[in-house]
PDB file of N, CA and C in Angstrom:
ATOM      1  N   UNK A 195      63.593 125.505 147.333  1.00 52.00           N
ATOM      2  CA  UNK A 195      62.495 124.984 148.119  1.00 52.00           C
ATOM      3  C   UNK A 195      61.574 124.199 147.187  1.00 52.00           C
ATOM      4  N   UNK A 196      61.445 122.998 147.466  1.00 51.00           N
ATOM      5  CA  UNK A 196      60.190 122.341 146.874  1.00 51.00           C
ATOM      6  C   UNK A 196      58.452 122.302 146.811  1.00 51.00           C
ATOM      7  N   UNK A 197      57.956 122.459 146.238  1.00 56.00           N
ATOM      8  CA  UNK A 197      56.865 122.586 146.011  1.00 56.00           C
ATOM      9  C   UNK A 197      56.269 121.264 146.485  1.00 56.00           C
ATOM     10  N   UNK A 198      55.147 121.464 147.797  1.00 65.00           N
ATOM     11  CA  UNK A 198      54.710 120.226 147.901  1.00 65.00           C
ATOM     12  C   UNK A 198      53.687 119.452 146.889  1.00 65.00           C
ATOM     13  N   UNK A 199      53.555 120.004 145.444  1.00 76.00           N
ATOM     14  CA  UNK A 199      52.959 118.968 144.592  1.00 76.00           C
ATOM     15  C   UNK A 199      54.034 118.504 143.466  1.00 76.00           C
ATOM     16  N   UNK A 200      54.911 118.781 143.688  1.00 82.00           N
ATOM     17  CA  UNK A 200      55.834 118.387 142.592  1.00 82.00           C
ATOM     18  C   UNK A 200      57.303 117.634 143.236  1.00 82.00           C
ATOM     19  N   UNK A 201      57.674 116.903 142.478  1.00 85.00           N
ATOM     20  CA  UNK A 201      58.867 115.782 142.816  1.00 85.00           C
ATOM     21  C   UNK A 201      59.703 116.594 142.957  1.00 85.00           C
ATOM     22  N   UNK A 202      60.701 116.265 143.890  1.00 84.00           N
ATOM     23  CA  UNK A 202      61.864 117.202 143.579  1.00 84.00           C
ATOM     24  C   UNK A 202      62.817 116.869 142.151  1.00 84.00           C
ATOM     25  N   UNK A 203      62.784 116.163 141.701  1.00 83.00           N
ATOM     26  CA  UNK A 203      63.282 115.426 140.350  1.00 83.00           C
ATOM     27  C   UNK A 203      63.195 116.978 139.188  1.00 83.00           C
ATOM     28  N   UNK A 204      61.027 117.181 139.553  1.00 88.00           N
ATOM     29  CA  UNK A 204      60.743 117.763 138.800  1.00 88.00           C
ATOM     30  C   UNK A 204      61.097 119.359 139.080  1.00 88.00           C
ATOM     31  N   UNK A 205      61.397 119.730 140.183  1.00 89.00           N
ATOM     32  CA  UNK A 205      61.828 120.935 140.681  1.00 89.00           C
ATOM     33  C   UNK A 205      63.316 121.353 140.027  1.00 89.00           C
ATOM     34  N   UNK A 206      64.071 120.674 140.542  1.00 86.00           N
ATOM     35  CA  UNK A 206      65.430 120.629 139.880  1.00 86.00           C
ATOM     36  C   UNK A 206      65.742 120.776 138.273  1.00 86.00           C
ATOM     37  N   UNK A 207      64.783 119.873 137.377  1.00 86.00           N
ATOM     38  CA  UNK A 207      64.618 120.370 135.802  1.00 86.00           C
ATOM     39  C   UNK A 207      64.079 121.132 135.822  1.00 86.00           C
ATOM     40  N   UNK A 208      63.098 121.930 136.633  1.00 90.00           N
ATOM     41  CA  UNK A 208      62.574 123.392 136.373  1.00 90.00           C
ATOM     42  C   UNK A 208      63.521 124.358 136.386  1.00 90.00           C
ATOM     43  N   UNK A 209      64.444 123.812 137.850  1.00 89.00           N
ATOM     44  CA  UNK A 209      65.465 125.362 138.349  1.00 89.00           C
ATOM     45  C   UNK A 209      66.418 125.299 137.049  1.00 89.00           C
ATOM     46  N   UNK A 210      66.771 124.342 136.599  1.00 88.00           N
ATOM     47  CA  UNK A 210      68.096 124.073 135.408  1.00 88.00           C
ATOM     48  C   UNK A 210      67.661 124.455 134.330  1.00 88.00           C
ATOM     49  N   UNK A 211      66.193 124.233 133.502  1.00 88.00           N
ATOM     50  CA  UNK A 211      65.627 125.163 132.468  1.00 88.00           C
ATOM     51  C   UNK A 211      65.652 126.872 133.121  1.00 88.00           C
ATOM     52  N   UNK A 212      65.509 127.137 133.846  1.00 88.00           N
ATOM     53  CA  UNK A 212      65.903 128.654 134.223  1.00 88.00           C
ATOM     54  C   UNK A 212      67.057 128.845 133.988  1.00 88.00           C
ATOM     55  N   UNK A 213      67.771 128.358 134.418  1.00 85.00           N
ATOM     56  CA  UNK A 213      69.534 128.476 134.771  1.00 85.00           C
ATOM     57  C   UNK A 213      69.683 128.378 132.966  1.00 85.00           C
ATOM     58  N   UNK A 214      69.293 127.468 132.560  1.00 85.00           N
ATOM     59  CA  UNK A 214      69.959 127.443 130.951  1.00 85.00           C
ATOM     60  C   UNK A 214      69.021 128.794 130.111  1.00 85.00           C
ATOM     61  N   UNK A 215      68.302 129.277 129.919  1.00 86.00           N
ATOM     62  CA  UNK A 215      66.935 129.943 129.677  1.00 86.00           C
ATOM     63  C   UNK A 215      67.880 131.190 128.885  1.00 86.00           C
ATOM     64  N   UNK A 216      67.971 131.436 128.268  1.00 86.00           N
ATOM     65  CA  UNK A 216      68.666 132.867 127.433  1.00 86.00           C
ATOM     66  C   UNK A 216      70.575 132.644 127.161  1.00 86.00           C
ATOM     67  N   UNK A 217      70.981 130.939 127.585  1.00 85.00           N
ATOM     68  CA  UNK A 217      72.277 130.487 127.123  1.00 85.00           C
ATOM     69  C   UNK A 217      71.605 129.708 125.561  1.00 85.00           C
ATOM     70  N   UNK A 218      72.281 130.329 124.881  1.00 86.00           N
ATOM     71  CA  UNK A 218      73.081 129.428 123.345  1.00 86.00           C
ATOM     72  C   UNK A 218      72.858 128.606 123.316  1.00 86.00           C
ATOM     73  N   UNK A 219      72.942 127.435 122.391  1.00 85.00           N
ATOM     74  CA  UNK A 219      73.485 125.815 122.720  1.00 85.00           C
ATOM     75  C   UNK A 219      74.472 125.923 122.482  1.00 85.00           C
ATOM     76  N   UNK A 220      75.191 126.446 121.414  1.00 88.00           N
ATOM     77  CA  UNK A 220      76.559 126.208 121.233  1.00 88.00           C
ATOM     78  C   UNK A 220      77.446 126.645 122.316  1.00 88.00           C
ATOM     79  N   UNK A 221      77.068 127.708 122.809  1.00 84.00           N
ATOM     80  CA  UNK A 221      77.824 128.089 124.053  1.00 84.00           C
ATOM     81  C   UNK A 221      77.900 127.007 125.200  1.00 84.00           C
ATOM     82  N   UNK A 222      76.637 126.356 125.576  1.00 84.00           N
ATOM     83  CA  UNK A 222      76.269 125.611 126.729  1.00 84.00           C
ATOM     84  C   UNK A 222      77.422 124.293 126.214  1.00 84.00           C
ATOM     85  N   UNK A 223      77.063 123.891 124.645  1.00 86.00           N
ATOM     86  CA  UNK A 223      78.081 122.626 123.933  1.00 86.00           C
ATOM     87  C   UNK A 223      79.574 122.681 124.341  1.00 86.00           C
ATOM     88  N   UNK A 224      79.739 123.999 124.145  1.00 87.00           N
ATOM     89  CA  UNK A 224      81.044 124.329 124.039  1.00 87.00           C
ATOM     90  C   UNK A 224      81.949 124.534 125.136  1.00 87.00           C
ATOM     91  N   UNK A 225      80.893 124.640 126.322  1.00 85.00           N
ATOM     92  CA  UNK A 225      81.454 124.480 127.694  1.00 85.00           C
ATOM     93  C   UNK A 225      81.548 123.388 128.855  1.00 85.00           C
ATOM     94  N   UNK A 226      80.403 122.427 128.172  1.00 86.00           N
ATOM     95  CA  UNK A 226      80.343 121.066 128.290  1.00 86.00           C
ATOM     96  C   UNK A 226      81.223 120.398 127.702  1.00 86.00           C
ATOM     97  N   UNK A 227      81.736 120.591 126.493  1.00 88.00           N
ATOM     98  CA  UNK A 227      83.071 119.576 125.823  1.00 88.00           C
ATOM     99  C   UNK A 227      84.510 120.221 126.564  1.00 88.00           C
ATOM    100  N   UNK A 228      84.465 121.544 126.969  1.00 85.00           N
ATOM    101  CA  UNK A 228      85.821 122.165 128.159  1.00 85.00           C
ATOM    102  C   UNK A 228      85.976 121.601 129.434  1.00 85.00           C
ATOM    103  N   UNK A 229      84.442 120.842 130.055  1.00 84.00           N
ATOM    104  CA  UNK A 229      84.602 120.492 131.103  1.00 84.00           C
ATOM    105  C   UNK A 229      84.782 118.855 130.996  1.00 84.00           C
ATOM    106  N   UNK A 230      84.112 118.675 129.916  1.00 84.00           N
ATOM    107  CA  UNK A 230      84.710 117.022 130.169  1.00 84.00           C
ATOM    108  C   UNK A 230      86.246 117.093 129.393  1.00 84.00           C
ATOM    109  N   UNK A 231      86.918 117.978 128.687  1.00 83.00           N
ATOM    110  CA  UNK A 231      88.223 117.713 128.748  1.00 83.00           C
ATOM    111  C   UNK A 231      89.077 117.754 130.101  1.00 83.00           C
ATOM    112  N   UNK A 232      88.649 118.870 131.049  1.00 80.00           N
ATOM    113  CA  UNK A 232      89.203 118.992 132.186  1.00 80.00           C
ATOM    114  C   UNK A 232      88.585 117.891 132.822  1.00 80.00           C
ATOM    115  N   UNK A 233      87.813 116.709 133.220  1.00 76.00           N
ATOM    116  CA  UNK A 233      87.424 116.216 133.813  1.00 76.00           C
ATOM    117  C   UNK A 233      88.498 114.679 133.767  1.00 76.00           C
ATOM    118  N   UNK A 234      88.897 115.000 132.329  1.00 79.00           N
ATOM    119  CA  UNK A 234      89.705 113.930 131.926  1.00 79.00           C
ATOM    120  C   UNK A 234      91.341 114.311 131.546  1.00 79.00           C
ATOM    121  N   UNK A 235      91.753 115.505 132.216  1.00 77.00           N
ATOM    122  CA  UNK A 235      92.949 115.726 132.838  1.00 77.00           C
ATOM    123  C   UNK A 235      93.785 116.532 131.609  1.00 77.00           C
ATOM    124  N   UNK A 236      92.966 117.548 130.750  1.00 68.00           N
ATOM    125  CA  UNK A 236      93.429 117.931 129.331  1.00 68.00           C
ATOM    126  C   UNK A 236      93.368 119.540 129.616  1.00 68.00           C
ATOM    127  N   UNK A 237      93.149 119.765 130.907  1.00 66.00           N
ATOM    128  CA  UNK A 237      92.919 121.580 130.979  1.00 66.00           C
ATOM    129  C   UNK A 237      94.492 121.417 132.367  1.00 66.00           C
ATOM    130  N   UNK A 238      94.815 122.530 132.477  1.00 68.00           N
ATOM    131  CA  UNK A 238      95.771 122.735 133.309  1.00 68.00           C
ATOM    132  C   UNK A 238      95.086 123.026 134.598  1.00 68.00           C
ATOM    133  N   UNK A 239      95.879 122.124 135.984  1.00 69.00           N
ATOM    134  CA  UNK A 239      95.032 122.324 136.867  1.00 69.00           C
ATOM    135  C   UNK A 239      94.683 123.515 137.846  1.00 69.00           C
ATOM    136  N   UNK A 240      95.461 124.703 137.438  1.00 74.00           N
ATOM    137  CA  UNK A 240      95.856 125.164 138.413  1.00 74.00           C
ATOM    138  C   UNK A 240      94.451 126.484 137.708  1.00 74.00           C
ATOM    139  N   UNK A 241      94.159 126.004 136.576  1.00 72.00           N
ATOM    140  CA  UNK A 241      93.030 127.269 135.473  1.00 72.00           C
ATOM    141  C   UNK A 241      91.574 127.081 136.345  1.00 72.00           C
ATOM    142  N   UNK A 242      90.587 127.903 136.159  1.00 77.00           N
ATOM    143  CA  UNK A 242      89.389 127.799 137.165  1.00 77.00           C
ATOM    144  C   UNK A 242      88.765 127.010 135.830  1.00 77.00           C
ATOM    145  N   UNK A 243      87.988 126.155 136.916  1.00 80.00           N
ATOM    146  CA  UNK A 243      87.151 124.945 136.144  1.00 80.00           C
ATOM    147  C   UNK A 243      85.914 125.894 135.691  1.00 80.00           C
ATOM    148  N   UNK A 244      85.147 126.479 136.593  1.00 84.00           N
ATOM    149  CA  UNK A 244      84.219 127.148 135.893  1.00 84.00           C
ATOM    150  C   UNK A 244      83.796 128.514 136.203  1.00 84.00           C
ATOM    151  N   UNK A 245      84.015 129.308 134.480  1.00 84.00           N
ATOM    152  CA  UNK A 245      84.808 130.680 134.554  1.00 84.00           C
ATOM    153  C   UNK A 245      83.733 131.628 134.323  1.00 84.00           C
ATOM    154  N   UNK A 246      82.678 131.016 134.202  1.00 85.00           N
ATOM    155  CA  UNK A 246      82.056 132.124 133.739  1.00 85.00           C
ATOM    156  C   UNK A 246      80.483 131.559 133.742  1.00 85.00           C
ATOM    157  N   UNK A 247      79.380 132.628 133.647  1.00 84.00           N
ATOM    158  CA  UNK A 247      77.810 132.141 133.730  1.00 84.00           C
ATOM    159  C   UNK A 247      77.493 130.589 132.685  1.00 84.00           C
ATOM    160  N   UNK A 248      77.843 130.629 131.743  1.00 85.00           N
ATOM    161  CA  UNK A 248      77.882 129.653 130.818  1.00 85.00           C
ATOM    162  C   UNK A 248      78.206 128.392 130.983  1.00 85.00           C
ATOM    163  N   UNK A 249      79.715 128.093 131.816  1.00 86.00           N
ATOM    164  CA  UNK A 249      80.255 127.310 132.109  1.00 86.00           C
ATOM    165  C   UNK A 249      79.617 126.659 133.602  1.00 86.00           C
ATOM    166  N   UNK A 250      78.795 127.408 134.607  1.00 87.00           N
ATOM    167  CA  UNK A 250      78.162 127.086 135.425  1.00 87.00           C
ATOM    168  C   UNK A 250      76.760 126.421 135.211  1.00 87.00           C
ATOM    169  N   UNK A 251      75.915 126.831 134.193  1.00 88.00           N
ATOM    170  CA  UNK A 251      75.154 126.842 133.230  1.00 88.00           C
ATOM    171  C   UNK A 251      74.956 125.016 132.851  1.00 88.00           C
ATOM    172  N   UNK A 252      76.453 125.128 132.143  1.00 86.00           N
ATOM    173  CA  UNK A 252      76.434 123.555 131.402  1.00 86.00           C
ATOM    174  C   UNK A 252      76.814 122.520 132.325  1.00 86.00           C
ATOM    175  N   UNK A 253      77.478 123.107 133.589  1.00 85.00           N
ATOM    176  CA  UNK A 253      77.931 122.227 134.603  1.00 85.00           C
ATOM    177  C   UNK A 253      76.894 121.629 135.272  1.00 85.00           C
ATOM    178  N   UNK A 254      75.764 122.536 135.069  1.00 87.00           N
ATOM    179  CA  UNK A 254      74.687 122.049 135.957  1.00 87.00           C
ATOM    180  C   UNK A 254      73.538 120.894 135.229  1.00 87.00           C
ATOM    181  N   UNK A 255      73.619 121.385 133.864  1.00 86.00           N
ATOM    182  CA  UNK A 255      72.370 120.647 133.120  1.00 86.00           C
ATOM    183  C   UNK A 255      73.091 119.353 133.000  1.00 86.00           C
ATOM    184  N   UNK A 256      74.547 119.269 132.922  1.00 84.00           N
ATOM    185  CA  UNK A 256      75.210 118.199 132.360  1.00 84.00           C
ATOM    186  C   UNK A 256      75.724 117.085 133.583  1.00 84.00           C
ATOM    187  N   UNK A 257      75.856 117.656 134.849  1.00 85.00           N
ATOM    188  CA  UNK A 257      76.068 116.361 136.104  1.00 85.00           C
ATOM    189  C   UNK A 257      75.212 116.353 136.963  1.00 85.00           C
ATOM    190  N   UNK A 258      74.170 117.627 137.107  1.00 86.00           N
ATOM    191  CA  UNK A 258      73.579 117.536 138.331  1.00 86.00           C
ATOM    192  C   UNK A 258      72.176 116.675 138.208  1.00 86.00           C
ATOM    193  N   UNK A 259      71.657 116.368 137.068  1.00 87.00           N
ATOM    194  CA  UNK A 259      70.716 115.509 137.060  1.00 87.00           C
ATOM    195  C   UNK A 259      70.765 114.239 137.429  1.00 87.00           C
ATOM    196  N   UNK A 260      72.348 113.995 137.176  1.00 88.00           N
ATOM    197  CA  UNK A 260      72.421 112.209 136.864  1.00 88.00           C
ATOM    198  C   UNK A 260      73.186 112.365 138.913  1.00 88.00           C
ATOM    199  N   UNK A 261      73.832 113.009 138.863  1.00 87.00           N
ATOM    200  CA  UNK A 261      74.318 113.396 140.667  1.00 87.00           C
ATOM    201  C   UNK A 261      73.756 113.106 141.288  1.00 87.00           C
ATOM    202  N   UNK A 262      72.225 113.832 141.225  1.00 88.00           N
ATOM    203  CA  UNK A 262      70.888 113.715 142.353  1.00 88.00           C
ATOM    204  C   UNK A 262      69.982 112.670 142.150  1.00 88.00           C
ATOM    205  N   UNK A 263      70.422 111.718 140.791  1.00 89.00           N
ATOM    206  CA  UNK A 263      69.508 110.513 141.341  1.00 89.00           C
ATOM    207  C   UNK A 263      70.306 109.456 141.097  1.00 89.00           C
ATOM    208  N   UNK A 264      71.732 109.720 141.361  1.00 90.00           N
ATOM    209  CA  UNK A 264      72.714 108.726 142.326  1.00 90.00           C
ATOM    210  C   UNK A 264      72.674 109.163 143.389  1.00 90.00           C
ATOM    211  N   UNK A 265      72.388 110.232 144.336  1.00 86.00           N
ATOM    212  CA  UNK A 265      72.504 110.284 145.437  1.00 86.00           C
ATOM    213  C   UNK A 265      71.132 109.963 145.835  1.00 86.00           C
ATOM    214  N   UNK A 266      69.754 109.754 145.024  1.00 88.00           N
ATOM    215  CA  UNK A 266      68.582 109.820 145.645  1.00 88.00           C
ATOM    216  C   UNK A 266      68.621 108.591 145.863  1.00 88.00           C
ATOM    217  N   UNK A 267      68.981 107.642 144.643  1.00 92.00           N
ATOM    218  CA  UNK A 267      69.297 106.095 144.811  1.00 92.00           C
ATOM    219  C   UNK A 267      70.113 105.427 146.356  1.00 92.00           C
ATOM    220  N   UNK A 268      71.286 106.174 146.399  1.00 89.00           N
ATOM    221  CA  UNK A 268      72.029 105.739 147.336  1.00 89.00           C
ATOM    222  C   UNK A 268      71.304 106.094 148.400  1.00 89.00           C
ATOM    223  N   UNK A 269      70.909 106.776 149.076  1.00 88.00           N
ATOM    224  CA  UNK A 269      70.421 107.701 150.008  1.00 88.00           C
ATOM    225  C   UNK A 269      69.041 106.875 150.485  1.00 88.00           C
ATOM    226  N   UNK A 270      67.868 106.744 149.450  1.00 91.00           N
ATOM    227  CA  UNK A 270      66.840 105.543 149.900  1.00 91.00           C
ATOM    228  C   UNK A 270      67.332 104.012 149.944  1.00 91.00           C
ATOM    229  N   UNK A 271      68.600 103.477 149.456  1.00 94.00           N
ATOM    230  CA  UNK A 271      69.067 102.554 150.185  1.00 94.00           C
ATOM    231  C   UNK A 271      69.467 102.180 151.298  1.00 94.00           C
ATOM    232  N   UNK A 272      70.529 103.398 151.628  1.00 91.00           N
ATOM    233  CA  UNK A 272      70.587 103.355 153.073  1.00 91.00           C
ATOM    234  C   UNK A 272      69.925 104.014 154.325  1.00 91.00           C
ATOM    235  N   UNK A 273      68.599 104.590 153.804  1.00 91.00           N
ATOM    236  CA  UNK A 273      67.490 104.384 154.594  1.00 91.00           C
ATOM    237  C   UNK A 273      66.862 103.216 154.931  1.00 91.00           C
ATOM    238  N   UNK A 274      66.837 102.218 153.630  1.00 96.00           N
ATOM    239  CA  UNK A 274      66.217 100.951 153.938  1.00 96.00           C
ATOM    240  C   UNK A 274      66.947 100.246 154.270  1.00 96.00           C
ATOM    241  N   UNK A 275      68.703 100.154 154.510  1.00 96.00           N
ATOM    242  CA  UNK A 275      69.236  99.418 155.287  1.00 96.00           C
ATOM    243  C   UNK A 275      69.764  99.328 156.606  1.00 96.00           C
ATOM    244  N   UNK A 276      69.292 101.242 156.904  1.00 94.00           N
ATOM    245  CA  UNK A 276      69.353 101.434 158.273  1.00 94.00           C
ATOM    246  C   UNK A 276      68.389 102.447 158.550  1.00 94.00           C
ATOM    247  N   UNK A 277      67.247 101.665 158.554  1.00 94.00           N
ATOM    248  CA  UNK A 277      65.968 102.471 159.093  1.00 94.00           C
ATOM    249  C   UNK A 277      66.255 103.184 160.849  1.00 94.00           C
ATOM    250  N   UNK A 278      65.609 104.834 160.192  1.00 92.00           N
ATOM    251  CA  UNK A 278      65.930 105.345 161.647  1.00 92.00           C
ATOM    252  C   UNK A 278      67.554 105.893 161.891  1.00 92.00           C
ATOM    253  N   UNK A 279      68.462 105.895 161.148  1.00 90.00           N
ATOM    254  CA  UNK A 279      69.572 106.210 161.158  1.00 90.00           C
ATOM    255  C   UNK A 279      69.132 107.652 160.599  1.00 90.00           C
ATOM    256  N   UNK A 280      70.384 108.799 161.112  1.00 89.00           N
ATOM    257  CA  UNK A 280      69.854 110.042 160.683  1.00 89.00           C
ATOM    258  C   UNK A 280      71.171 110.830 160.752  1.00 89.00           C
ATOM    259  N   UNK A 281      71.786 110.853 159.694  1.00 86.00           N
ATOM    260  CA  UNK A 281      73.562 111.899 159.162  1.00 86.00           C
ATOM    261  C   UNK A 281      73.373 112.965 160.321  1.00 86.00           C
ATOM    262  N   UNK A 282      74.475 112.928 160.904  1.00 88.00           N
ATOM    263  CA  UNK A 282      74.886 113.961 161.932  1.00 88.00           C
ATOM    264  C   UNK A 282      75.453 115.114 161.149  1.00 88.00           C
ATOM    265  N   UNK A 283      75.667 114.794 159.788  1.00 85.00           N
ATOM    266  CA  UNK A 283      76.401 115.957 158.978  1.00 85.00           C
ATOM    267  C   UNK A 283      76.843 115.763 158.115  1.00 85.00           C
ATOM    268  N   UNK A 284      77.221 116.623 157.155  1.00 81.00           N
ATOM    269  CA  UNK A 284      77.216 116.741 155.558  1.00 81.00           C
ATOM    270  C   UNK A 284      78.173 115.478 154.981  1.00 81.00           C
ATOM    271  N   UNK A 285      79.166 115.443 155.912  1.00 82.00           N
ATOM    272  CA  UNK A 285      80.048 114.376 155.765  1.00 82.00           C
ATOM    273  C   UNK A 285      79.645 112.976 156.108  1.00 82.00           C
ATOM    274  N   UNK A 286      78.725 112.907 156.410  1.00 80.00           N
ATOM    275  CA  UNK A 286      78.020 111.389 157.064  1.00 80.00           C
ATOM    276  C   UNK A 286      77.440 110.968 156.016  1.00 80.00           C
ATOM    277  N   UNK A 287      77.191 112.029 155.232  1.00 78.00           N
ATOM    278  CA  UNK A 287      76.785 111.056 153.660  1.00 78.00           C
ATOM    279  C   UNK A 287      77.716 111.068 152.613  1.00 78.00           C
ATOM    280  N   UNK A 288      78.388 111.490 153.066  1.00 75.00           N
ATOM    281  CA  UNK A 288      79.807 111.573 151.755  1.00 75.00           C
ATOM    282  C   UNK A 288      79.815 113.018 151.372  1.00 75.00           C
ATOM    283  N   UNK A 289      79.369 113.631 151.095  1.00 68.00           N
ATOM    284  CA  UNK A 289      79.141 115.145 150.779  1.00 68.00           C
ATOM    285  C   UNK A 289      80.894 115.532 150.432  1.00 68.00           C
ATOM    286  N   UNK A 290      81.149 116.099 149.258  1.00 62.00           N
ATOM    287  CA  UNK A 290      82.110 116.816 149.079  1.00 62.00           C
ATOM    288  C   UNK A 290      81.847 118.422 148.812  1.00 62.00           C
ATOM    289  N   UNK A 291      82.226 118.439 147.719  1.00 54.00           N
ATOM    290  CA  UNK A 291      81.820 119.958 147.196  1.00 54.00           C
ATOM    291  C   UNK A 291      80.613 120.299 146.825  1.00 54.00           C
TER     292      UNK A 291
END
């Protein structure tokens, strides 16, 4: 839930300094260089991408920032190119996982 004096930008680096808050760096490093090997087709696919608190941890500090302001980008574009348009559902904006 957002705080109505703060950006959600700034909410999200708050929740992710929690989420990282008592992880390592080397641990957080070390699970960030596992996921961009698997990202780039070097882990076997059938192994769980992310196995453990750590690995959820680095998944988050490491795509979800740059994620949510490609989707904030995309998202106030096509507000301004279809003002008044309103997603019937998760899939109306692309939404995957």
């Amino acid at each position: 839930m957002t705080h109505p004096h703060h950006a959600p930008s700034d909410v999200l680096r708050a929740a992710l300094a929690g989420l990282l808050d008592g992880l390592p760096a080397r641990a957080a490093a070390q699970s960030v260089d596992r996921l961009i090997g698997h990202y780039r087709g070097r882990t076997p696919t059938g192994a769980p991408v992310l196995r453990d608190r750590s690995d959820v941890a680095a998944y988050a500090a490491y795509r979800m920032p740059a994620t949510f302001e490609a989707m904030r980008a995309a998202l106030g574009a096509l507000a301004a190119a279809r003002p008044g348009w309103t997603p019937a559902g998760h899939l109306d904006i692309g939404g995957g996982t």
